[in-house]
Amino acid sequence: MSRGLDIGRTKYIFLGGKGGVGKTVLAGAVALESAQQGKTVLLASLNPVHSLSTLFMQNVSGGRFCKIEGVDGLTVVEVEISDLIERYRQNMEARLKEFFKWAEIPINPEPFIQIATTNPAFQESAMFDKVMDIMVNEGQNYDLVVFDTAAVANAVRLIGLSKLYGLWLARMIQSRKEAQEYRLRLSIRKEKVMEEIKKDPVVADLLNLYDKFAKTREAIVDPEKTRFYFVTTPESLPISVVKRFISMVQSFNIPVGGVFVNMVLDREDVASDPSGYLAAKLEEQRSYLSTIERDMGQYIRGYVRMYPTEIRGIKALYNITDDIRQYVPS
Ligand SMILES: Nc1ncnc2c1ncn2[C@@H]1O[C@H](COP(=O)(O)OP(=O)(O)OP(=O)(O)O)[C@@H](O)[C@H]1O
Ligand SMILES: [Mg+2]
Protein backbone atom coordinates (compact mmCIF):
# COMPACT_ATOMS: atom_id res chain seq x y z
CA MET A 1 0.00 0.00 0.00
CA SER A 2 1.45 3.40 -0.92
CA ARG A 3 0.52 6.00 1.65
CA GLY A 4 -0.28 9.65 1.30
CA LEU A 5 -0.59 11.84 -1.72
CA ASP A 6 1.65 11.15 -4.64
CA ILE A 7 -0.18 13.13 -7.26
CA GLY A 8 2.68 13.87 -9.63
CA ARG A 9 1.53 16.21 -12.38
CA THR A 10 -2.17 15.66 -11.66
CA LYS A 11 -4.13 18.80 -12.35
CA TYR A 12 -7.68 17.97 -11.27
CA ILE A 13 -8.80 16.03 -8.22
CA PHE A 14 -12.34 14.92 -7.49
CA LEU A 15 -13.47 13.43 -4.21
CA GLY A 16 -16.43 11.13 -4.03
CA GLY A 17 -18.27 9.29 -1.31
CA LYS A 18 -21.48 9.10 0.64
CA GLY A 19 -22.88 12.23 2.33
CA GLY A 20 -21.16 13.28 5.55
CA VAL A 21 -18.16 10.93 5.37
CA GLY A 22 -15.65 13.80 5.31
CA LYS A 23 -15.23 14.70 1.64
CA THR A 24 -14.91 18.43 2.37
CA VAL A 25 -12.43 17.82 5.17
CA LEU A 26 -10.33 15.53 2.97
CA ALA A 27 -10.57 17.97 0.03
CA GLY A 28 -9.25 20.68 2.38
CA ALA A 29 -6.44 18.41 3.57
CA VAL A 30 -5.44 17.39 0.04
CA ALA A 31 -5.42 21.05 -1.07
CA LEU A 32 -3.39 22.10 1.97
CA GLU A 33 -0.85 19.32 1.52
CA SER A 34 -0.34 20.19 -2.15
CA ALA A 35 0.06 23.90 -1.38
CA GLN A 36 2.66 22.89 1.24
CA GLN A 37 4.51 21.00 -1.49
CA GLY A 38 4.82 24.30 -3.37
CA LYS A 39 1.90 24.06 -5.77
CA THR A 40 -0.61 26.79 -6.50
CA VAL A 41 -3.92 25.23 -5.58
CA LEU A 42 -7.56 26.14 -6.09
CA LEU A 43 -10.13 24.43 -3.87
CA ALA A 44 -13.56 24.92 -5.43
CA SER A 45 -16.74 24.09 -3.55
CA LEU A 46 -19.86 23.47 -5.60
CA ASN A 47 -22.17 22.13 -2.95
CA PRO A 48 -25.68 23.46 -2.31
CA VAL A 49 -24.57 24.15 1.25
CA HIS A 50 -21.03 25.45 1.43
CA SER A 51 -18.73 24.61 4.28
CA LEU A 52 -15.33 26.04 3.36
CA SER A 53 -15.79 29.17 5.50
CA THR A 54 -16.45 26.91 8.48
CA LEU A 55 -13.60 24.59 7.62
CA PHE A 56 -11.00 27.34 7.25
CA MET A 57 -12.55 29.59 9.91
CA GLN A 58 -12.32 32.46 7.46
CA ASN A 59 -15.09 34.19 5.53
CA VAL A 60 -14.69 32.94 1.97
CA SER A 61 -18.34 33.13 0.90
CA GLY A 62 -19.99 35.00 -1.96
CA GLY A 63 -18.30 33.43 -4.95
CA ARG A 64 -15.01 35.28 -4.35
CA PHE A 65 -11.63 33.68 -5.00
CA CYS A 66 -10.05 34.00 -1.54
CA LYS A 67 -6.46 33.36 -0.56
CA ILE A 68 -6.25 31.41 2.66
CA GLU A 69 -4.37 33.32 5.30
CA GLY A 70 -1.33 31.55 6.61
CA VAL A 71 -0.99 29.15 3.69
CA ASP A 72 0.99 30.22 0.62
CA GLY A 73 -0.49 29.17 -2.68
CA LEU A 74 -3.94 28.12 -1.49
CA THR A 75 -7.03 29.83 -2.95
CA VAL A 76 -10.60 28.73 -2.31
CA VAL A 77 -13.94 29.62 -3.87
CA GLU A 78 -17.50 28.81 -2.89
CA VAL A 79 -19.35 28.96 -6.18
CA GLU A 80 -22.77 30.62 -5.90
CA ILE A 81 -25.21 27.88 -6.77
CA SER A 82 -28.61 29.61 -6.94
CA ASP A 83 -27.70 32.06 -9.76
CA LEU A 84 -25.95 29.26 -11.51
CA ILE A 85 -29.01 27.03 -11.42
CA GLU A 86 -31.32 29.78 -12.66
CA ARG A 87 -29.01 30.63 -15.54
CA TYR A 88 -28.64 26.97 -16.38
CA ARG A 89 -32.42 26.57 -16.35
CA GLN A 90 -32.89 29.42 -18.80
CA ASN A 91 -30.15 28.10 -21.02
CA MET A 92 -31.58 24.63 -21.01
CA GLU A 93 -35.02 25.99 -21.79
CA ALA A 94 -33.68 27.88 -24.80
CA ARG A 95 -31.80 24.84 -26.04
CA LEU A 96 -34.82 22.56 -25.69
CA LYS A 97 -37.15 25.04 -27.41
CA GLU A 98 -34.67 25.35 -30.24
CA PHE A 99 -34.45 21.59 -30.51
CA PHE A 100 -38.22 21.17 -30.69
CA LYS A 101 -38.44 23.84 -33.35
CA TRP A 102 -35.64 22.35 -35.38
CA ALA A 103 -36.93 18.80 -35.15
CA GLU A 104 -40.37 20.09 -36.20
CA ILE A 105 -42.06 18.30 -33.35
CA PRO A 106 -45.52 19.84 -33.24
CA ILE A 107 -46.17 19.55 -29.50
CA ASN A 108 -45.94 21.91 -26.61
CA PRO A 109 -42.36 21.73 -25.27
CA GLU A 110 -43.27 23.14 -21.85
CA PRO A 111 -43.87 19.80 -20.06
CA PHE A 112 -40.52 18.53 -21.33
CA ILE A 113 -38.80 21.67 -20.13
CA GLN A 114 -40.47 21.18 -16.75
CA ILE A 115 -39.25 17.59 -16.50
CA ALA A 116 -35.76 18.46 -17.66
CA THR A 117 -35.31 21.37 -15.27
CA THR A 118 -36.95 20.06 -12.13
CA ASN A 119 -35.69 16.50 -11.96
CA PRO A 120 -33.21 15.74 -9.15
CA ALA A 121 -30.26 15.27 -11.47
CA PHE A 122 -30.73 18.78 -12.84
CA GLN A 123 -29.00 20.56 -9.99
CA GLU A 124 -26.10 18.17 -10.25
CA SER A 125 -25.89 18.75 -14.00
CA ALA A 126 -25.86 22.51 -13.47
CA MET A 127 -23.02 22.10 -10.99
CA PHE A 128 -21.13 19.90 -13.36
CA ASP A 129 -21.49 22.53 -16.06
CA LYS A 130 -19.70 24.90 -13.70
CA VAL A 131 -17.03 22.26 -12.97
CA MET A 132 -16.39 22.16 -16.71
CA ASP A 133 -16.16 25.97 -16.77
CA ILE A 134 -13.58 25.98 -14.01
CA MET A 135 -11.57 23.23 -15.69
CA VAL A 136 -11.51 25.12 -18.99
CA ASN A 137 -11.15 28.67 -17.63
CA GLU A 138 -10.08 29.74 -14.10
CA GLY A 139 -8.45 26.39 -13.40
CA GLN A 140 -5.79 27.17 -15.97
CA ASN A 141 -4.23 29.64 -13.52
CA TYR A 142 -3.40 26.93 -10.95
CA ASP A 143 -1.15 23.88 -10.77
CA LEU A 144 -3.93 21.87 -9.13
CA VAL A 145 -7.70 22.21 -8.78
CA VAL A 146 -9.47 20.21 -6.08
CA PHE A 147 -13.23 19.94 -6.54
CA ASP A 148 -15.42 19.64 -3.49
CA THR A 149 -18.61 18.75 -5.27
CA ALA A 150 -21.52 16.38 -5.24
CA ALA A 151 -21.25 16.06 -9.01
CA VAL A 152 -18.76 13.21 -9.18
CA ALA A 153 -21.28 10.75 -10.54
CA ASN A 154 -22.09 13.27 -13.24
CA ALA A 155 -18.47 13.49 -14.26
CA VAL A 156 -18.47 9.78 -14.82
CA ARG A 157 -21.81 9.77 -16.59
CA LEU A 158 -20.60 12.54 -18.84
CA ILE A 159 -17.94 10.28 -20.23
CA GLY A 160 -20.46 7.56 -20.94
CA LEU A 161 -22.87 9.97 -22.57
CA SER A 162 -20.31 12.12 -24.29
CA LYS A 163 -20.33 10.30 -27.60
CA LEU A 164 -24.08 10.55 -27.89
CA TYR A 165 -24.22 14.11 -26.65
CA GLY A 166 -21.39 15.07 -28.97
CA LEU A 167 -23.23 13.64 -31.95
CA TRP A 168 -26.42 15.40 -30.93
CA LEU A 169 -24.64 18.74 -30.56
CA ALA A 170 -22.81 18.35 -33.85
CA ARG A 171 -26.11 17.65 -35.57
CA MET A 172 -27.80 20.63 -33.90
CA ILE A 173 -24.98 22.93 -34.91
CA GLN A 174 -24.99 21.65 -38.47
CA SER A 175 -28.72 22.05 -38.94
CA ARG A 176 -28.73 25.48 -37.37
CA LYS A 177 -25.98 26.48 -39.75
CA GLU A 178 -27.88 25.11 -42.72
CA ALA A 179 -31.04 26.95 -41.77
CA GLN A 180 -29.17 30.19 -41.22
CA GLU A 181 -27.20 29.81 -44.41
CA TYR A 182 -30.35 29.31 -46.41
CA ARG A 183 -31.99 32.35 -44.88
CA LEU A 184 -28.92 34.54 -45.20
CA ARG A 185 -28.20 33.57 -48.80
CA LEU A 186 -31.44 35.18 -49.78
CA SER A 187 -30.53 38.44 -48.13
CA ILE A 188 -26.77 38.97 -48.21
CA ARG A 189 -23.70 38.33 -50.33
CA LYS A 190 -22.27 34.80 -50.26
CA GLU A 191 -18.91 35.71 -48.71
CA LYS A 192 -20.67 37.30 -45.75
CA VAL A 193 -22.74 34.23 -44.93
CA MET A 194 -20.21 32.35 -42.77
CA GLU A 195 -19.39 35.51 -40.85
CA GLU A 196 -23.05 36.03 -40.03
CA ILE A 197 -23.58 32.40 -38.99
CA LYS A 198 -20.83 32.64 -36.41
CA LYS A 199 -22.64 35.62 -34.92
CA ASP A 200 -25.84 33.61 -34.44
CA PRO A 201 -26.19 33.34 -30.65
CA VAL A 202 -27.55 29.79 -30.79
CA VAL A 203 -24.69 28.55 -32.95
CA ALA A 204 -22.20 30.38 -30.74
CA ASP A 205 -23.74 28.87 -27.63
CA LEU A 206 -23.69 25.35 -29.06
CA LEU A 207 -20.15 25.69 -30.35
CA ASN A 208 -19.06 26.90 -26.94
CA LEU A 209 -20.73 24.04 -25.18
CA TYR A 210 -19.29 21.55 -27.61
CA ASP A 211 -15.82 22.92 -27.11
CA LYS A 212 -16.08 22.93 -23.31
CA PHE A 213 -17.45 19.43 -23.37
CA ALA A 214 -14.68 18.05 -25.57
CA LYS A 215 -11.94 19.70 -23.51
CA THR A 216 -13.36 18.45 -20.19
CA ARG A 217 -13.78 14.95 -21.46
CA GLU A 218 -10.23 14.89 -22.76
CA ALA A 219 -8.90 16.05 -19.38
CA ILE A 220 -11.04 13.69 -17.33
CA VAL A 221 -9.99 10.55 -19.16
CA ASP A 222 -6.32 11.58 -19.11
CA PRO A 223 -4.67 9.68 -16.23
CA GLU A 224 -1.88 12.26 -16.14
CA LYS A 225 -4.35 15.05 -15.46
CA THR A 226 -7.26 13.79 -13.42
CA ARG A 227 -7.67 11.55 -10.41
CA PHE A 228 -10.70 10.46 -8.50
CA TYR A 229 -10.27 9.86 -4.80
CA PHE A 230 -12.90 8.32 -2.57
CA VAL A 231 -13.68 8.71 1.09
CA THR A 232 -15.27 6.08 3.25
CA THR A 233 -15.79 5.46 6.94
CA PRO A 234 -15.66 1.96 8.47
CA GLU A 235 -19.41 1.51 7.98
CA SER A 236 -21.53 -0.55 5.66
CA LEU A 237 -23.23 2.03 3.40
CA PRO A 238 -20.25 4.31 2.80
CA ILE A 239 -18.22 1.24 1.78
CA SER A 240 -20.89 0.16 -0.72
CA VAL A 241 -21.00 3.66 -2.21
CA VAL A 242 -17.24 3.73 -2.71
CA LYS A 243 -17.20 0.24 -4.23
CA ARG A 244 -19.85 1.28 -6.70
CA PHE A 245 -17.96 4.46 -7.59
CA ILE A 246 -14.72 2.58 -8.12
CA SER A 247 -16.22 0.14 -10.57
CA MET A 248 -18.04 2.97 -12.36
CA VAL A 249 -14.86 5.00 -12.74
CA GLN A 250 -12.83 1.99 -13.80
CA SER A 251 -15.29 1.01 -16.47
CA PHE A 252 -14.37 4.30 -18.15
CA ASN A 253 -10.64 3.75 -17.61
CA ILE A 254 -10.24 6.68 -15.27
CA PRO A 255 -7.50 5.73 -12.84
CA VAL A 256 -8.56 5.74 -9.21
CA GLY A 257 -6.27 7.95 -7.11
CA GLY A 258 -7.14 6.01 -3.99
CA VAL A 259 -9.35 5.68 -0.97
CA PHE A 260 -9.15 7.53 2.35
CA VAL A 261 -10.64 5.82 5.37
CA ASN A 262 -11.98 8.48 7.70
CA MET A 263 -13.30 8.62 11.27
CA VAL A 264 -11.41 5.59 12.51
CA LEU A 265 -11.75 5.16 16.28
CA ASP A 266 -8.53 5.03 18.22
CA ARG A 267 -8.05 2.41 20.92
CA GLU A 268 -6.76 5.03 23.37
CA ASP A 269 -9.89 7.15 23.07
CA VAL A 270 -12.02 4.09 23.49
CA ALA A 271 -10.25 3.08 26.69
CA SER A 272 -11.22 6.36 28.32
CA ASP A 273 -14.95 5.95 27.64
CA PRO A 274 -16.61 4.35 30.68
CA SER A 275 -19.97 3.80 28.99
CA GLY A 276 -18.74 0.98 26.78
CA TYR A 277 -20.40 2.58 23.77
CA LEU A 278 -17.13 3.28 22.01
CA ALA A 279 -15.81 -0.21 22.74
CA ALA A 280 -18.77 -1.68 20.91
CA LYS A 281 -18.29 0.81 18.07
CA LEU A 282 -14.61 -0.10 17.84
CA GLU A 283 -15.47 -3.79 17.47
CA GLU A 284 -17.89 -2.94 14.69
CA GLN A 285 -15.33 -0.72 12.95
CA ARG A 286 -12.70 -3.47 13.11
CA SER A 287 -14.86 -5.77 11.10
CA TYR A 288 -15.53 -3.08 8.48
CA LEU A 289 -11.84 -2.18 8.37
CA SER A 290 -11.04 -5.76 7.39
CA THR A 291 -13.71 -5.61 4.71
CA ILE A 292 -12.14 -2.41 3.36
CA GLU A 293 -8.68 -3.96 3.39
CA ARG A 294 -9.91 -7.14 1.75
CA ASP A 295 -11.95 -5.44 -0.98
CA MET A 296 -9.96 -2.31 -1.74
CA GLY A 297 -6.64 -2.72 0.06
CA GLN A 298 -4.61 -1.69 -2.96
CA TYR A 299 -6.42 1.65 -3.12
CA ILE A 300 -6.04 2.75 0.50
CA ARG A 301 -3.99 5.95 0.67
CA GLY A 302 -4.38 6.58 4.34
CA TYR A 303 -6.42 6.41 7.51
CA VAL A 304 -7.72 9.37 9.49
CA ARG A 305 -8.73 8.99 13.10
CA MET A 306 -11.98 10.14 14.60
CA TYR A 307 -11.43 13.39 16.48
CA PRO A 308 -13.56 14.40 19.45
CA THR A 309 -14.59 17.68 17.80
CA GLU A 310 -15.38 18.88 14.28
CA ILE A 311 -12.44 19.61 12.01
CA ARG A 312 -11.97 23.37 11.89
CA GLY A 313 -9.03 25.56 11.01
CA ILE A 314 -5.62 25.01 9.45
CA LYS A 315 -4.17 23.33 12.54
CA ALA A 316 -6.89 20.68 12.61
CA LEU A 317 -6.36 20.12 8.89
CA TYR A 318 -2.66 19.52 9.47
CA ASN A 319 -3.65 16.71 11.85
CA ILE A 320 -5.56 15.15 8.97
CA THR A 321 -2.61 15.38 6.56
CA ASP A 322 -0.35 13.86 9.25
CA ASP A 323 -2.79 11.02 9.79
CA ILE A 324 -2.99 10.31 6.06
CA ARG A 325 0.79 9.95 5.98
CA GLN A 326 1.33 7.83 9.05
CA TYR A 327 -1.66 6.85 11.16
CA VAL A 328 -2.29 3.13 11.44
CA PRO A 329 -5.47 1.98 13.21
CA SER A 330 -4.68 0.31 16.51
N1 LIG B 1 -11.91 12.54 11.23
C1 LIG B 1 -12.88 13.29 11.74
N2 LIG B 1 -13.05 13.45 13.07
C2 LIG B 1 -14.02 14.21 13.58
N3 LIG B 1 -14.92 14.88 12.85
C3 LIG B 1 -14.81 14.78 11.50
C4 LIG B 1 -13.79 13.99 10.87
N4 LIG B 1 -13.95 14.09 9.53
C5 LIG B 1 -14.99 14.90 9.33
N5 LIG B 1 -15.50 15.33 10.50
C6 LIG B 1 -16.67 16.20 10.71
O1 LIG B 1 -17.80 15.53 10.17
C7 LIG B 1 -18.66 16.44 9.51
C8 LIG B 1 -18.85 16.02 8.06
O2 LIG B 1 -17.62 16.19 7.38
P1 LIG B 1 -17.58 16.83 5.92
O3 LIG B 1 -18.38 18.07 5.89
O4 LIG B 1 -16.17 16.91 5.47
O5 LIG B 1 -18.35 15.65 5.14
P2 LIG B 1 -18.85 15.66 3.63
O6 LIG B 1 -18.66 14.29 3.10
O7 LIG B 1 -18.20 16.78 2.90
O8 LIG B 1 -20.39 15.98 3.82
P3 LIG B 1 -21.45 16.40 2.68
O9 LIG B 1 -21.75 15.14 1.95
O10 LIG B 1 -22.59 16.92 3.48
O11 LIG B 1 -20.78 17.45 1.86
C9 LIG B 1 -18.04 17.81 9.70
O12 LIG B 1 -18.61 18.41 10.80
C10 LIG B 1 -16.58 17.50 9.96
O13 LIG B 1 -15.93 18.49 10.73
MG1 LIG C 1 -19.02 18.41 1.89
XYZ file of C-alpha atoms and ligand atoms in Angstrom, residues 20 22-25 47 49 51 148, ligand 2:
10
model
C -21.159 13.277 5.554
C -15.645 13.798 5.314
C -15.225 14.702 1.636
C -14.914 18.433 2.372
C -12.427 17.823 5.171
C -22.171 22.133 -2.955
C -24.568 24.145 1.249
C -18.729 24.610 4.281
C -15.416 19.638 -3.486
Mg -19.017 18.413 1.890
